[in-house]
Amino acid sequence: MFVSDFRKEFYEVVQSQRVLLFVASDVDALCACKILQALFQCDHVQYTLVPVSGWQELETAFLEHKEQFHYFILINCGANVDLLDILQPDEDAIFFVCDTHRPVNVVNVYNDAQIKLLIKQDDDLEVPAYDDIFRDEEEDEEHSGSESDNGSEPSEKRTRLEEEIVARTMKRRQRREWEAQRRDILFDYEQYEYHGTSSAMVMFDLAWMMSKDLNDMLWWAIVGLTDQWVQDKITQMKYVTDVGVLQRHVSRHNHRNEDEENALSVDCTRISFEYDLRLALYQHWSLHDSLCNTCYTAARFKLWSVHGQKRLQEFLADVGLPLKQVKQKFQSMDISLKENLREMIEESANKFGMKDMRVQTFSIHFGFKHRFLASDVVFATMSLMESPKKDSSGTDNFIQALDSLSRSNLDKLYHGLELAKKQLQATQQTIASCLCTNLVISQGPFLYCSLMEGTPDIALFSKPASLTLLSRYLLKSFVFSTKNRRCKLLPLVMAAPLSVEQGTVTVVGIPPETDSSDRKNFFGRAFEKAAESTNSRTLHNHFDLSVIELKAEDRSKFLDALVSLLS
Amino acid sequence: MIYENKIKRNEVKSGGQSDLIPTIKFRHCSLLRNRRCAVAYLYDRLLRIRALRWEYGSVLPNALRFHMSAEEMEWFNRYKKSLATYMRSLGGDEGLDITQDMKPPKSLYIEVRCLKDYGEFEVDDGTSVLLKKNSQHFLPRWKCEQLVRQGILEHVLS
């Protein structure tokens, strides 16, 4: 059931108890977790934090811990499946689920006792009505009971029997119609996967309601929202609306900076709203590198071709930036050039067909040296979490990434920035090679691309978020590179090798790229059906149902099934 | 050995072999020095055993007990008893456990991260917490201090 008053029905309930937090492995979940941890530490709530990266880990961790806790909080996992069925908890276990995955499973919505959803109900949920899906089973039993009660005269019995038979067949027909309607409703409801409001923002809202919100928590909420935008999980309109909401909080917390007399010391955290360039990590890199490795500019300039490189040079000349300046570190560029940089770049970008060069975002600074845009932090944390070190396990990376969000661990954040640079460069190189060697083939209802084992940096793309990002960028670049109008509207299925010993590949499905797409992804259900129909050995382990693991031998029959399913 | 040396000296004195006396004196001094070194070593061991009580609590792990002699164990037990009597005499009826909180505590609860798999760990109200690698917990300070000192938990400062 949906929790209406977060404070009374959630926070005050857990405040006096010990809780277990299950946190999924994405940046939004990390931010929500940090906000909740700060609140719990403020109120001395004893908690245990367990990172989980998939359904199997969630189940194992739950089995290990279930005797010790009664209250469980799940962040960014668990809303889109039947939780009680998967976890099989005891009667008195209570789950609080704060998840951005939609659609919310109907069992979770209508279970009043054990599952409480920390989701705002105006979040465009469109849950089907209760009566359309659930029906009491008692009516059939009443029927068979009254049948055996008949003991009177045969003639009366016969007419009554006939009436009863007629009534029963009517009821059965009604029931069959109802069930067919139910299947349709559920199919429509569960067909598309999408994402709702960021969990970090939900947690920040809770903190604000209790008047315990701080600037740090606001920054984490901003990073959570920006993560959803970077990974293309929400529509542009929703992003702008949410930015507006956060902007009000930012001005509430940070208004002292405008006043010259009462300004805070330079070392204090300041968050400010920026209408800044869309180039990834440009302040920590050189402008040239950033232009080459941001998907937005790389796709529109078509930087994988020689012609594209020339266009980039033209663009820089148009802006008025000398090549030598542009190739050195951004912080060492001439101040005269940096002054009006954003406006100059935007003007020239408009001439070259890039209308959205600037986006609304936020930046944080403390001290003279440390200044970060929200997207910088998102890229850094994502790279830390998915860095493919051989000897560290998934939870080590999680802990690293969690630490990097604290202000006292800036060295980890800078390390994350370096990793993010490598990741972005590897992504662009892989995209360039895929497009130049025509690895993206049309299978009919979708495009298909498969990364080979020997591709450089293939280890970087075995994790789901990196692979998803690569696939999205690849689709965007492909749309700009192809002349075939029909291909531009097709979705993409991408496969990358996961583990050589077990012979598995990770398969990701991306919805088609259109200007006003609502980011709804149907590949989750499509993959499930295709796997069932061909008996392929798949593992639907990730919380995002559109990412699966597949045995390499079953790849071709799986794809064939997918083609027939979607055409 | 010193005793033998003294006897030898007396013999020499009575025997009148006066040119052996410096040798005997030298040997005596070196024997005294060796004795001093041995005593210093034993005293240092005692000090370390005393520190063990503060570090590990009243029950020592088996590996350490293996390296201690029987007399040292007895000394340890007696030290434990006198420390316990002292602690009981402080702070009113129940006594005060002064081996807790070696540094002034900043808060009642601390955030700890588990570095190795430890297993179940009992908390005040009888329930237990499973300490697995890389899980983070927010627990009362006095319960965690032992494990932090042993290196199983790590205090997370944020």
PDB file of N, CA and C in Angstrom, chain A residues 4 74 220 244 257 298 330 356 369 372 441 462 504 531 537:
ATOM      1  N   SER A   4       0.904   7.445   2.981  1.00  0.00           N
ATOM      2  CA  SER A   4       0.499   8.816   2.671  1.00  0.00           C
ATOM      3  C   SER A   4       1.275   9.827   3.494  1.00  0.00           C
ATOM      4  N   LEU A  74      13.910  -1.122   1.449  1.00  0.00           N
ATOM      5  CA  LEU A  74      14.551  -1.426   0.174  1.00  0.00           C
ATOM      6  C   LEU A  74      14.622  -0.149  -0.640  1.00  0.00           C
ATOM      7  N   TRP A 220      22.909  15.726  -2.297  1.00  0.00           N
ATOM      8  CA  TRP A 220      22.703  14.338  -2.670  1.00  0.00           C
ATOM      9  C   TRP A 220      21.415  14.168  -3.466  1.00  0.00           C
ATOM     10  N   GLY A 244      13.162  22.493 -11.014  1.00  0.00           N
ATOM     11  CA  GLY A 244      12.488  23.643 -10.426  1.00  0.00           C
ATOM     12  C   GLY A 244      12.216  23.451  -8.944  1.00  0.00           C
ATOM     13  N   ASN A 257      24.760  33.644   0.110  1.00  0.00           N
ATOM     14  CA  ASN A 257      25.926  33.927  -0.713  1.00  0.00           C
ATOM     15  C   ASN A 257      25.773  35.208  -1.510  1.00  0.00           C
ATOM     16  N   ALA A 298      29.634  14.598 -29.850  1.00  0.00           N
ATOM     17  CA  ALA A 298      30.306  13.623 -30.726  1.00  0.00           C
ATOM     18  C   ALA A 298      29.340  13.093 -31.777  1.00  0.00           C
ATOM     19  N   PHE A 330      41.345  22.759 -18.673  1.00  0.00           N
ATOM     20  CA  PHE A 330      40.388  23.851 -18.643  1.00  0.00           C
ATOM     21  C   PHE A 330      40.777  24.919 -17.628  1.00  0.00           C
ATOM     22  N   ASP A 356      20.396  22.427 -27.799  1.00  0.00           N
ATOM     23  CA  ASP A 356      20.321  22.278 -26.333  1.00  0.00           C
ATOM     24  C   ASP A 356      21.689  22.158 -25.727  1.00  0.00           C
ATOM     25  N   LYS A 369      39.469  25.512  -4.441  1.00  0.00           N
ATOM     26  CA  LYS A 369      39.834  24.621  -5.538  1.00  0.00           C
ATOM     27  C   LYS A 369      38.697  23.712  -5.990  1.00  0.00           C
ATOM     28  N   PHE A 372      32.379  21.385  -8.431  1.00  0.00           N
ATOM     29  CA  PHE A 372      31.876  20.252  -9.207  1.00  0.00           C
ATOM     30  C   PHE A 372      30.484  20.546  -9.715  1.00  0.00           C
ATOM     31  N   ILE A 441      23.562  -3.898 -37.010  1.00  0.00           N
ATOM     32  CA  ILE A 441      22.782  -4.442 -38.127  1.00  0.00           C
ATOM     33  C   ILE A 441      21.300  -4.416 -37.784  1.00  0.00           C
ATOM     34  N   SER A 462      31.153  -4.722 -19.027  1.00  0.00           N
ATOM     35  CA  SER A 462      30.426  -5.911 -18.612  1.00  0.00           C
ATOM     36  C   SER A 462      29.386  -5.595 -17.546  1.00  0.00           C
ATOM     37  N   THR A 504      28.978 -16.453 -20.851  1.00  0.00           N
ATOM     38  CA  THR A 504      27.735 -15.680 -20.805  1.00  0.00           C
ATOM     39  C   THR A 504      27.942 -14.312 -21.432  1.00  0.00           C
ATOM     40  N   ALA A 531      12.770 -15.730 -23.846  1.00  0.00           N
ATOM     41  CA  ALA A 531      13.532 -16.759 -23.141  1.00  0.00           C
ATOM     42  C   ALA A 531      12.666 -17.969 -22.854  1.00  0.00           C
ATOM     43  N   ARG A 537      18.901 -20.328 -21.666  1.00  0.00           N
ATOM     44  CA  ARG A 537      19.335 -20.228 -20.280  1.00  0.00           C
ATOM     45  C   ARG A 537      19.654 -18.762 -19.981  1.00  0.00           C
TER      46      ARG A 537
END
